[in-house]
Tab-separated table of C-alpha atoms in Angstrom:
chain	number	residue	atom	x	y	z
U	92	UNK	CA	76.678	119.035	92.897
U	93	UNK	CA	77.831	117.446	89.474
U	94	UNK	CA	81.186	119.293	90.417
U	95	UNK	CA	81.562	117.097	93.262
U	96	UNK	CA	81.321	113.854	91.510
U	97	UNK	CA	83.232	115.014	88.484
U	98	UNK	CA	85.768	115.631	91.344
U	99	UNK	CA	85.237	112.035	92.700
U	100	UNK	CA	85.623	110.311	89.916
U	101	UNK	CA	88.795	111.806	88.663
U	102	UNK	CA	90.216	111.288	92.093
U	103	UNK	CA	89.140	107.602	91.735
U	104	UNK	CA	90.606	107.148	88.553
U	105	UNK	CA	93.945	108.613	89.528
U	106	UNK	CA	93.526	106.494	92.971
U	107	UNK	CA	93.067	103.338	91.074
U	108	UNK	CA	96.019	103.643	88.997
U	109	UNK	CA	98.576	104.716	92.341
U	110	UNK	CA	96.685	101.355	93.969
U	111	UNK	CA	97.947	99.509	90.798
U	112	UNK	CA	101.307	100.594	90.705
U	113	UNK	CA	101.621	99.606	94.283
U	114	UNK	CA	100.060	96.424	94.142
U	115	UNK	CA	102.333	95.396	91.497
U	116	UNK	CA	105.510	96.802	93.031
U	117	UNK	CA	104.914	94.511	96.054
U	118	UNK	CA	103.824	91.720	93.818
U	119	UNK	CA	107.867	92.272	92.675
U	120	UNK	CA	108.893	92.510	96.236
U	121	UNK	CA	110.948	89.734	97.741
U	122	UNK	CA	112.330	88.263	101.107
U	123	UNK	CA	115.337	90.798	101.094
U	124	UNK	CA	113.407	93.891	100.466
U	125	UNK	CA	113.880	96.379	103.611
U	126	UNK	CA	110.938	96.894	106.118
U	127	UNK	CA	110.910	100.341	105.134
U	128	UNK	CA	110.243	100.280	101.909
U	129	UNK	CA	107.727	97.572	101.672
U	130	UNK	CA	105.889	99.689	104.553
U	131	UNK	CA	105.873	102.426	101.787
U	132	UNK	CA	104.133	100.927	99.101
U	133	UNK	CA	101.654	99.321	102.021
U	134	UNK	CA	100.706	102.309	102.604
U	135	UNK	CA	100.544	103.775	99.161
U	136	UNK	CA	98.351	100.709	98.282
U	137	UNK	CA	95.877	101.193	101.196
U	138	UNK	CA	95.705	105.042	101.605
U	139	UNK	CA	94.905	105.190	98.065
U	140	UNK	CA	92.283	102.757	98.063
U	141	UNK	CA	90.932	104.411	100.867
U	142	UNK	CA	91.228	108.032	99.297
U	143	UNK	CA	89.371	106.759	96.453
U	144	UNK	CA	86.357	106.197	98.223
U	145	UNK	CA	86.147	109.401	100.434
U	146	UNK	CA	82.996	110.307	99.484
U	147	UNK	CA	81.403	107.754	101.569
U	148	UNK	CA	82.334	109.150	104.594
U	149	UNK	CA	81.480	112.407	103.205
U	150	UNK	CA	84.611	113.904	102.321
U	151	UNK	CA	84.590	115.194	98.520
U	152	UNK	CA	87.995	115.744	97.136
U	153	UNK	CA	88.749	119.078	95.383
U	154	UNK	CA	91.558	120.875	93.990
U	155	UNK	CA	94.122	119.911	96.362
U	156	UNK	CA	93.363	116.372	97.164
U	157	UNK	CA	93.370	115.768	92.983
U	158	UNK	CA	96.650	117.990	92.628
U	159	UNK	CA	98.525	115.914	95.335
U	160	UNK	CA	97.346	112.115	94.773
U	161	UNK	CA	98.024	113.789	90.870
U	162	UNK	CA	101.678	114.418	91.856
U	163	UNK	CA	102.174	111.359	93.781
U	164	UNK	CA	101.223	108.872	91.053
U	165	UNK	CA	103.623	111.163	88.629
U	166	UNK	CA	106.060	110.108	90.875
U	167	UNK	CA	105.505	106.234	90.965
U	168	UNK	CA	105.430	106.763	87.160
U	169	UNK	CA	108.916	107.952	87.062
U	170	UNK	CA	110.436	105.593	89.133
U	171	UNK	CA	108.866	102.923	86.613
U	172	UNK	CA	112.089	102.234	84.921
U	173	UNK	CA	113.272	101.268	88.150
U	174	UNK	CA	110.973	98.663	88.918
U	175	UNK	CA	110.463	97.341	85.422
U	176	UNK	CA	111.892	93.583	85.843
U	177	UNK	CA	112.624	93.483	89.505
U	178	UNK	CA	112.833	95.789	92.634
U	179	UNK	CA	116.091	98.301	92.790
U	180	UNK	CA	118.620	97.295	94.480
U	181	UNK	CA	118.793	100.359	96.665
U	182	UNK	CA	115.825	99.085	97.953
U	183	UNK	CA	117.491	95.266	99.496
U	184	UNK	CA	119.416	95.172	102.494
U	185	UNK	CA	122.363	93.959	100.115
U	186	UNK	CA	122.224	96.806	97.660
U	187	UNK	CA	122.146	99.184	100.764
U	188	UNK	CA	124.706	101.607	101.365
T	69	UNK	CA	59.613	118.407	79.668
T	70	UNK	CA	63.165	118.140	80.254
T	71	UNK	CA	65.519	116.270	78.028
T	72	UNK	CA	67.921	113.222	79.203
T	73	UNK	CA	71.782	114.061	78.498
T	74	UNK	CA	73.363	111.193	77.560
T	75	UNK	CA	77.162	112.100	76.833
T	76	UNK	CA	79.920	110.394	78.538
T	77	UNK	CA	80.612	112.633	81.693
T	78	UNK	CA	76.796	112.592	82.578
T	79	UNK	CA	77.042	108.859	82.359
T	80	UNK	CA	80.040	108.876	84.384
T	81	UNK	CA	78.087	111.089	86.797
T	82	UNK	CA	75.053	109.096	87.133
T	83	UNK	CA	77.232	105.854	88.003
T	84	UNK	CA	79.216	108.302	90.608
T	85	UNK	CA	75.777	108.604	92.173
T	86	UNK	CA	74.870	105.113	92.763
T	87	UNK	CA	78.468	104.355	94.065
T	88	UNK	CA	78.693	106.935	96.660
T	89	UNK	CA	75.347	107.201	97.483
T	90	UNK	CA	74.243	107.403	101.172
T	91	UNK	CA	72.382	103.741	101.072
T	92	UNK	CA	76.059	102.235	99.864
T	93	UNK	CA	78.160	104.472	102.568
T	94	UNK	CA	75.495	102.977	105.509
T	95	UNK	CA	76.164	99.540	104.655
T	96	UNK	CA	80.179	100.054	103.084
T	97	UNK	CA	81.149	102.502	105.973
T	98	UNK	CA	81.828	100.428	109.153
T	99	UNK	CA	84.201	98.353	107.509
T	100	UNK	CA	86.174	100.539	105.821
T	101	UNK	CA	88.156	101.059	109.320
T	102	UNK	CA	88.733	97.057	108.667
T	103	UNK	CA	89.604	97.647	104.922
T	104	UNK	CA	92.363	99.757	105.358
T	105	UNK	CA	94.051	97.736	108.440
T	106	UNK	CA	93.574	94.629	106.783
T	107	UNK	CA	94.857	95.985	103.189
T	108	UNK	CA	98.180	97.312	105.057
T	109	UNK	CA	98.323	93.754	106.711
T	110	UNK	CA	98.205	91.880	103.218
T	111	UNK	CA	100.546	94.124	101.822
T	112	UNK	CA	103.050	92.712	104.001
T	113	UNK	CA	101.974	89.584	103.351
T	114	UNK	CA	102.341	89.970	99.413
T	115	UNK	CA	105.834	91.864	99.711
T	116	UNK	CA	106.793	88.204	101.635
T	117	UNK	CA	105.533	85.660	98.888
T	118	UNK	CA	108.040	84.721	95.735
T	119	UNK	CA	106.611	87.084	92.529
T	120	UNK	CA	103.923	85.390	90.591
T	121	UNK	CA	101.242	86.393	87.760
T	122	UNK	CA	99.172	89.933	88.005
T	123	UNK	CA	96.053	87.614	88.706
T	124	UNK	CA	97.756	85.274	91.165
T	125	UNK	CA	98.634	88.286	93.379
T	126	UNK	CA	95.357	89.671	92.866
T	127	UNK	CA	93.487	86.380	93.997
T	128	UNK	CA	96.043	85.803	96.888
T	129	UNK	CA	95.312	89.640	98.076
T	130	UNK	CA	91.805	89.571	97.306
T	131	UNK	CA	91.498	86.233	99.342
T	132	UNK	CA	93.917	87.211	102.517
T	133	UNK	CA	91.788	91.087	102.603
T	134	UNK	CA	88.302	88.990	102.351
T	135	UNK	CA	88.966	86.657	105.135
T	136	UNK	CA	90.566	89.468	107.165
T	137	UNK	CA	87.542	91.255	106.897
T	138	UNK	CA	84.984	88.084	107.099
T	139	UNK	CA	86.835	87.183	110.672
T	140	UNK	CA	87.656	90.679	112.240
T	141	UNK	CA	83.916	90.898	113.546
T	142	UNK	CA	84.367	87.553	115.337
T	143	UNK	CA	87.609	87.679	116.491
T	144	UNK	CA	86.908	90.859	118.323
T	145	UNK	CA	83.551	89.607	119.907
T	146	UNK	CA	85.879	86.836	120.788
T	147	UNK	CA	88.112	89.012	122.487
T	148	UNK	CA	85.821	91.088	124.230
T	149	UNK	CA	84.017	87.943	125.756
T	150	UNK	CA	87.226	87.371	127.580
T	151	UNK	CA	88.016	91.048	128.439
T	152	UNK	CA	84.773	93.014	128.479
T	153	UNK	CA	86.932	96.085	129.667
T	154	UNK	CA	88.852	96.538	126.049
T	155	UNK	CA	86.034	97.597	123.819
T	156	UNK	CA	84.903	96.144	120.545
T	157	UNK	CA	85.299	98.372	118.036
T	158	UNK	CA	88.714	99.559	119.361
T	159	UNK	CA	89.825	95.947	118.236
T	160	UNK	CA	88.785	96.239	114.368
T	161	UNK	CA	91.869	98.138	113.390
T	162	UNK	CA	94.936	95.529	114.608
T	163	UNK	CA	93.463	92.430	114.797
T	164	UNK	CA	92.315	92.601	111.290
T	165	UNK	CA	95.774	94.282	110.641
T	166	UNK	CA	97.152	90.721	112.557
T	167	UNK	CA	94.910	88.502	110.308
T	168	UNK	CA	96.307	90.284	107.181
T	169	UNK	CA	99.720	90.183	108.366
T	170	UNK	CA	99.852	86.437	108.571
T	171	UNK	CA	98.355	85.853	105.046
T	172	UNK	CA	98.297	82.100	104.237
T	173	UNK	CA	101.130	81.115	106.604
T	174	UNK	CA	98.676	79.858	109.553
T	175	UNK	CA	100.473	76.535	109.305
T	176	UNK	CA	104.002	78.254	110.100
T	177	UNK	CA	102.439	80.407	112.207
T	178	UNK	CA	100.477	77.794	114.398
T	179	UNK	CA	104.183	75.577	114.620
T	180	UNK	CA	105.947	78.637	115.892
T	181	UNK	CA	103.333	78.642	118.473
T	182	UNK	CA	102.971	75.380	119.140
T	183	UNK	CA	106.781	75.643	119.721
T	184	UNK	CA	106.503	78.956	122.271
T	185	UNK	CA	103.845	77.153	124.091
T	186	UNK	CA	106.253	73.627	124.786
T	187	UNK	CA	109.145	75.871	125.459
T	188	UNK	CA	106.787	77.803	128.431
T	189	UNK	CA	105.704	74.083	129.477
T	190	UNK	CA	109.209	73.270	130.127
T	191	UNK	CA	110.017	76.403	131.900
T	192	UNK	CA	107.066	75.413	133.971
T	193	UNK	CA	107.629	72.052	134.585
T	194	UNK	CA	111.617	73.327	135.467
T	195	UNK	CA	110.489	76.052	137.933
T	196	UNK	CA	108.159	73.665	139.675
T	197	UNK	CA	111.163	70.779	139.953
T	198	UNK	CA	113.270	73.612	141.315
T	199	UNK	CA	111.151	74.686	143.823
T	200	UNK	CA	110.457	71.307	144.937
């Protein structure tokens, strides 16, 4: 049983910090920003907060769920460099392609 | 008699039982339908606004989500007084979405309504002279 909250906490923890990433990616977010990505990091923001409180609807997270929220807050990690002083431009309908 | 660990993870573990304990998912549960279609709603809503301070966007967020999910309940009782057939708890999910969504711009949003409504007045008043 101690297993299972070990489990819950880490995934909290590692939920938490994807929830902060996002929040302050759309903080950075402005007017020109395309639909699609802002829709992203909505999601990100609520999924995560959701995930991180799965045990109240009785779902404990295990190896999987902690290996992919894991690899999915790697990746907002990476792309901080990106995002440090304002959003890409890849990601505004002017920068786009 | 048995001893009381008191290391770190054991800590950790004891305050993992009070949060997801059954008494907290009974009374947290039902709204966390609301939660996550209001926190996609005032995501939007934040991506919109100029950038401002961590804590700003925090407060804004935290205020936009609270409302959201202080009016859902009503809204929807609202709505189902009016049409009994949709039912109440299919509601939850989009209007508190809709109430997230529109954030703090109710003034903008009640003009460009205001506006819609005049512009069907018209048409009324138009078809009515042209039927005449």
């Amino acid at each position: 049983m101690n297993d299972l909250y070990l489990f819950a906490v880490l995934n909290f923890a590692l939920c938490g910090g994807i929830a902060f990433v996002s929040f302050c990616r759309l903080n950075a977010m402005h007017k020109t920003v395309l639909l699609r990505v802002r829709s992203e990091y909505a999601f990100y923001l609520a999924a995560a907060i959701l995930s991180a409180v799965q045990p109240l609807w009785g779902e404990w997270p295990r190896w999987g769920s902690l290996l992919i929220t894991g690899a999915l807050g790697w990746g907002l990690l990476s792309s901080a460099h990106a995002w440090r002083d304002q959003p890409p431009a890849s990601t505004s309908q002017k920068g786009s392609p | 008699m048995t001893q009381q660990q008191l290391d770190f993870v054991s800590v950790v573990i004891f305050v993992a039982t009070l949060i997801f304990s059954p008494e907290v998912a009974n009374v947290v549960g039902p709204y966390l339908v609301i939660l996550f279609a209001s926190t996609i709603g005032a995501s939007f809503a934040l991506a919109r606004r100029d950038k401002t301070t961590r804590w700003g966007a925090f407060w804004y967020f935290a205020r936009v989500n609270g409302v959201a999910i202080f009016l859902t309940g009503f809204v929807a009782a609202a709505a189902v007084s009016q049409w009994p057939v949709v039912h109440e708890r299919s509601l939850f999910a989009p209007i508190a979405f809709l109430l997230g969504l529109a954030g703090e711009d109710w003034p903008d949003i009640a003009k460009w309504a205001a506006g819609k409504l005049n512009a069907l007045i018209d048409l009324a008043i138009e078809m009515r002279r042209g039927g005449k």
